[in-house]
Amino acid sequence: MSSGKILVAQGGGPTAVINQSLVGVVREARRFPGVTRVYGALHGVRGIVNEDFLDLTQETDHNLELVAATPSSCLGSTRDKPDVDYCERIFDVLRAHQIEHFFYIGGNDSADTVRIVSAAARQAGYPLRCIHIPKTIDNDLAGSDHTPGFPSAARFVAQAFAGANLDNAALPGVYLGVVMGRHAGFLTAAAALGRKFPDDGPHLIYLPERSFAMERFLADVKAVHERLGRCVIAVSEGIHDAAGAPIATLLAKEVERDQHGNVQLSGSGALADLLCDTIKTGLGIKRVRGDTFGYLQRSFIGCVSDVDAREAREVGEKAVQYAMWGDADGSIAIRRSGAYAVDYALLALDAVAGKTRTMEDAFISESGTDVTDAYGAYLRPLLGAGMPDAYRLRAARVAKVLGR
Amino acid sequence: MSSGKILVAQGGGPTAVINQSLVGVVREARRFPGVTRVYGALHGVRGIVNEDFLDLTQETDHNLELVAATPSSCLGSTRDKPDVDYCERIFDVLRAHQIEHFFYIGGNDSADTVRIVSAAARQAGYPLRCIHIPKTIDNDLAGSDHTPGFPSAARFVAQAFAGANLDNAALPGVYLGVVMGRHAGFLTAAAALGRKFPDDGPHLIYLPERSFAMERFLADVKAVHERLGRCVIAVSEGIHDAAGAPIATLLAKEVERDQHGNVQLSGSGALADLLCDTIKTGLGIKRVRGDTFGYLQRSFIGCVSDVDAREAREVGEKAVQYAMWGDADGSIAIRRSGAYAVDYALLALDAVAGKTRTMEDAFISESGTDVTDAYGAYLRPLLGAGMPDAYRLRAARVAKVLGR
C-alpha cells in the first residue's frame, strides 16, 4: 500500500456536488495511517505550479461536511490545459513536496490533463499515482452510465421547464429555454422530465445530436402552436446546422475560445433572442419569450439530487481506495447495477480523456425533437427524492347562459 | 351577510404562490352556508366576458391543496385592461349568472381592473362586492408591507446569486445577472441576501430607483475587479438613464407594449449582453458572463418561501371574510405587526389601483449600488425556513517549497 502525501484538485466547470467528491477523497484518505498529509491545490493545475496548497489534513470533519453540501468548486477551478512544459513544472512542485498521489476532479478535459500528467510522470520515472474523478453537468464522459453533477443540473432543468410550462399555460404564447451542453444533449433532454400531463411542455426539444434547420424549426413550432395555442421549447446551446456550425456562433461578432479550443457558448442570450425573433417574424406570433438558463443551471444553490450527492461522494472515496489498494492510474466510472443501484470501476485514462459521449439514438425520438421512454427510464431515478410535482384543477365547466 | 354566487379570477404575471390565494378564497367561501356556487373564470377578466367558468364548488379539498402548492395561475391569466365597454360586457355576464362577489388576484394593474369594475357596478346599480387580492413578485403595491409572490421570487434570486457567487469565485471574472422589476428594485435587491462572507457577491446592485450611467458603472466594476479579482453584479431590467429612458429599450429594434402601456422588458437577453460587451470592451476583462433570470425567477417549481405560501393563503381567506362580514369593496393589504408576524387590512381600491411603490431610500445605500442593513432586516424573515447556506474551507495554507 502506498502512503505519503496526497494532492487533490478541481478542474473545469463547477457543479452542485463537486465538493462531495473532494470531501470523499479527503475523509477516505485520512483513514489511512500512512497518509501524512492531504493537500488541496487552489484553482486546479494552476495551483500546483504556483504551489498554492491548503492543508486539508487540518480541516474538521464537521466543516468538511458543510462544504460538501455547498455547490461549486470550493478549491477554485481552472480552464488551463497543461502542455509538456506545464507538466514539468507540475513535477518539480510535486517532487519538492514529496507528493505521490494526484486526484483531479473534472470532465473530459480534466481527464486529459490527468492523462498527460500521468504519462509525463511515468516518462520521468517519478512515482505518481494519478486518478481522474468524474464530474460534468454535460454527462458526456465515455464509459460511465452517467457522471456526478449531471443529475442535479438535470433536476434544475426539469424543475425549470415544469414551472415554465405552467407559466406558459397561464399566459399562452411561445416559450423557449436554452440549456447548456456543447456536444451532448443529455441536459437539454432533461427538460422532458418536467412534463406530467399529455399536453405539458416542452413540446419540442432540439439537441446537438441532430442537425438544426431553421425552416423545419419554424414548421415544428407552427404545428404545436396551432394545435395547443401555445408552445414550450427546449434548445441546446450546442445546436448546429448540417455542416456542423453552431447556430450560436453564426451570430457572434467575435468568437471566444478557451485553452481547450472550445468556443464559448454560455453567458450570452444571443441564441435565444435570435430564435425568438425568427419565430415572431416568421410565424407572426406576438407573445414569444426566450430564457437562457446560463450559469443558474450549474450553480443554483438548493437544487440537488440526493442520489447525485451520494454518488459524487462515493467516486471520491473509490478513487482513494483504487489508489491505495490498486496498482494503476485511471478514471473512476459509474456503472448501473440495478433499478436503481450503482457500482464503480476504474477505467484506463485513455478510455475517457478527451473523449465525448453523446446521446444514444435509443434516447432520441424518431422525430428528432423529443426523447423516448427509454430516456425517461434512464434519467428518472437519478433526479432523486422529493421532486416537486404540478397539479391542475379538475372542476367541471359551467354552462354558458349568454353564450355570445 | 351576503350570499349567493362567488367569482374568482387571476390576472397579470403568475407567481409561485398565487394558487394559495385562490384556494384560500375557495375553501373559505365554501364554509359559508349562503354561498351556493364558487366559480373560477379562466384567463382573468377575459374569461368573464367569454363566460369561461369552472365550478370550483365541485373540487375536492384534497386536489385544491395540491393545486395550492403548484406555481403559476391555475385558472390562467390575462393582460387585458377593461375599458368601459369591456366592463359592461362583464356586468352582462355577472348579471346573467347572478354573481354578486368578484375576487381578482393580481398586481396594481389588476387592482385597477377591480377599481373600474367596482365603479361601473356602482354606477349601474348592480350589487357587486369587488375585492382585490394582492399578488406580484415586484413587491410594488402601495399600502402593503410586502406582497404575496415577492418573498418566493426573492428567495429564488437570493439562492441564484449565492450560487453564482460561488461559481464566480471558482472561475473568477465578471458575472452579471439581470433580474425582473420594471420600476421597483425590491427583487433585484434580494440578490444581497445571497451573501454570507464579507467578500461575497453581489458586489454591485443596480436598481431602477437610481439613474444608471454607463461610465459610472464601468468605474464601479473596475474598482471591484481590481480589489477582488472578480465581480458579481445584480442589475434590474428596469434600469434607466437620467432622462428616465430604460437602458433595455435603448437597444430594442422594436418596442413591444402590453395593453397597460408597459414596455416589454423580459424574455430577451439583450440588456445583459449589452452590459457584458461594454465591460469586455471598456475594461479589457476577458471572462465576462451575463445571465438574464427571465421567467425562471417567477415560475421555477420547488423554490417557495413557507412564509409566502402561508400569507398568500391568508389574503385569500381574508378577502372572503371582508366580503362576507364587511360592507365595502377594497384591496387586501399585509401589515407587519411583529418581528416577525403580520396582520391584514382592507384598503380603498383607489389607494392601490395603478399606483406603484418603489424602494424606500432607507433601503438603498449611500453609494446607490447596494442595500442597507435595514433592507436585510426587512427581507430576511420573508424568505422562510430552510434557506440553503454556503460554507468554505478554512484549512491553513501550505508553505511554499520552491516559491517560484
Coordinates of C-alpha atoms in Angstrom, one line a residue, chain A residues 144-279:
Chain A
S144 CA -19.9 5.8 -17.4
D145 CA -23.6 5.3 -17.1
H146 CA -23.7 8.9 -16.0
T147 CA -21.5 11.5 -14.4
P148 CA -21.7 13.2 -11.0
G149 CA -23.1 16.7 -11.3
F150 CA -25.4 15.9 -14.2
P151 CA -28.3 14.6 -12.1
S152 CA -28.5 17.8 -10.1
A153 CA -28.3 20.0 -13.1
A154 CA -30.9 17.8 -14.9
R155 CA -33.1 18.3 -11.8
F156 CA -32.8 22.0 -12.2
V157 CA -33.7 21.9 -15.9
A158 CA -36.7 19.6 -15.3
Q159 CA -38.0 21.8 -12.5
A160 CA -37.4 24.9 -14.6
F161 CA -39.4 23.6 -17.5
A162 CA -42.1 22.2 -15.2
G163 CA -42.5 25.8 -14.0
A164 CA -42.1 27.5 -17.4
N165 CA -44.8 25.2 -18.8
L166 CA -47.2 26.3 -16.1
D167 CA -46.4 29.9 -16.7
N168 CA -46.8 29.5 -20.5
A169 CA -50.2 27.8 -19.9
A170 CA -51.4 30.7 -17.8
L171 CA -50.2 33.3 -20.4
P172 CA -50.1 31.4 -23.7
G173 CA -47.6 32.0 -26.4
V174 CA -44.2 30.6 -27.2
Y175 CA -41.6 30.0 -24.5
L176 CA -38.1 28.9 -25.4
G177 CA -35.3 27.9 -22.9
V178 CA -31.7 27.5 -23.9
V179 CA -29.8 24.8 -22.0
M180 CA -26.1 24.1 -21.6
G181 CA -24.4 21.2 -23.5
R182 CA -21.9 21.7 -26.2
H183 CA -21.9 18.4 -27.9
A184 CA -24.2 16.2 -25.7
G185 CA -28.0 16.8 -25.4
F186 CA -28.5 15.0 -22.1
L187 CA -29.1 18.1 -20.1
T188 CA -31.4 19.7 -22.6
A189 CA -33.3 16.4 -22.9
A190 CA -33.9 16.5 -19.1
A191 CA -36.5 19.2 -19.8
A192 CA -38.8 16.3 -20.8
L193 CA -38.8 15.1 -17.2
G194 CA -40.7 18.3 -16.2
R195 CA -43.8 17.0 -18.1
K196 CA -46.7 15.4 -16.4
F197 CA -50.0 15.8 -18.3
P198 CA -50.2 14.9 -22.0
D199 CA -50.3 18.5 -23.2
D200 CA -47.5 19.7 -21.0
G201 CA -44.4 21.2 -22.5
P202 CA -41.6 21.1 -23.6
H203 CA -43.4 20.2 -26.8
L204 CA -40.2 20.4 -28.8
I205 CA -36.6 19.6 -27.8
Y206 CA -33.6 20.5 -30.0
L207 CA -30.5 18.5 -29.3
P208 CA -26.9 18.8 -30.7
E209 CA -27.1 15.2 -31.7
R210 CA -29.4 16.2 -34.6
S211 CA -28.9 18.9 -37.2
F212 CA -30.9 22.1 -36.8
A213 CA -32.6 23.7 -39.8
M214 CA -34.5 27.0 -39.2
E215 CA -37.3 26.2 -41.7
R216 CA -38.0 22.8 -40.1
F217 CA -37.9 24.5 -36.7
L218 CA -40.5 27.1 -37.7
A219 CA -42.8 24.4 -39.1
D220 CA -42.5 22.4 -35.9
V221 CA -43.4 25.5 -33.7
K222 CA -46.2 26.4 -36.0
A223 CA -47.8 23.0 -35.8
V224 CA -47.7 22.9 -32.0
H225 CA -48.9 26.4 -31.7
E226 CA -51.9 25.7 -34.0
R227 CA -52.7 22.5 -32.0
L228 CA -52.4 23.9 -28.4
G229 CA -52.4 27.6 -28.7
R230 CA -49.0 27.7 -27.1
C231 CA -45.6 26.1 -27.4
V232 CA -42.7 25.4 -24.9
I233 CA -39.3 24.6 -26.5
A234 CA -36.1 23.3 -25.0
V235 CA -33.0 24.2 -27.1
S236 CA -29.4 23.1 -26.5
E237 CA -26.8 25.9 -26.8
G238 CA -24.9 23.4 -29.0
I239 CA -27.4 23.1 -31.8
H240 CA -25.7 23.3 -35.2
D241 CA -26.5 23.3 -38.9
A242 CA -26.0 20.3 -41.2
A243 CA -22.4 21.5 -41.8
G244 CA -21.7 21.3 -38.0
A245 CA -21.5 25.1 -37.5
P246 CA -23.1 26.1 -34.1
I247 CA -26.1 28.3 -34.6
A248 CA -24.9 30.4 -31.7
T249 CA -21.6 31.2 -33.4
L250 CA -23.3 32.2 -36.6
L251 CA -24.4 35.3 -34.7
A252 CA -21.3 36.1 -32.7
K253 CA -19.3 39.2 -33.8
E254 CA -16.3 37.6 -32.2
V255 CA -15.8 34.0 -31.1
E256 CA -14.2 33.4 -27.7
R257 CA -12.3 30.2 -27.2
D258 CA -10.9 28.6 -24.1
Q259 CA -7.5 26.9 -23.9
H260 CA -9.0 23.6 -24.9
G261 CA -10.2 25.2 -28.2
N262 CA -13.8 25.2 -27.1
V263 CA -15.9 28.0 -28.4
Q264 CA -17.6 30.0 -25.6
L265 CA -21.4 29.4 -25.9
S266 CA -22.8 30.3 -22.5
G267 CA -23.0 33.7 -20.8
S268 CA -25.0 35.3 -23.7
G269 CA -28.6 35.4 -24.5
A270 CA -28.0 35.8 -28.3
L271 CA -29.2 32.3 -29.4
A272 CA -32.5 32.6 -27.5
D273 CA -33.0 36.1 -28.9
L274 CA -32.3 35.0 -32.5
L275 CA -34.7 32.1 -32.3
C276 CA -37.4 34.2 -30.7
D277 CA -37.1 37.0 -33.3
T278 CA -37.3 34.4 -36.0
I279 CA -40.5 32.9 -34.6

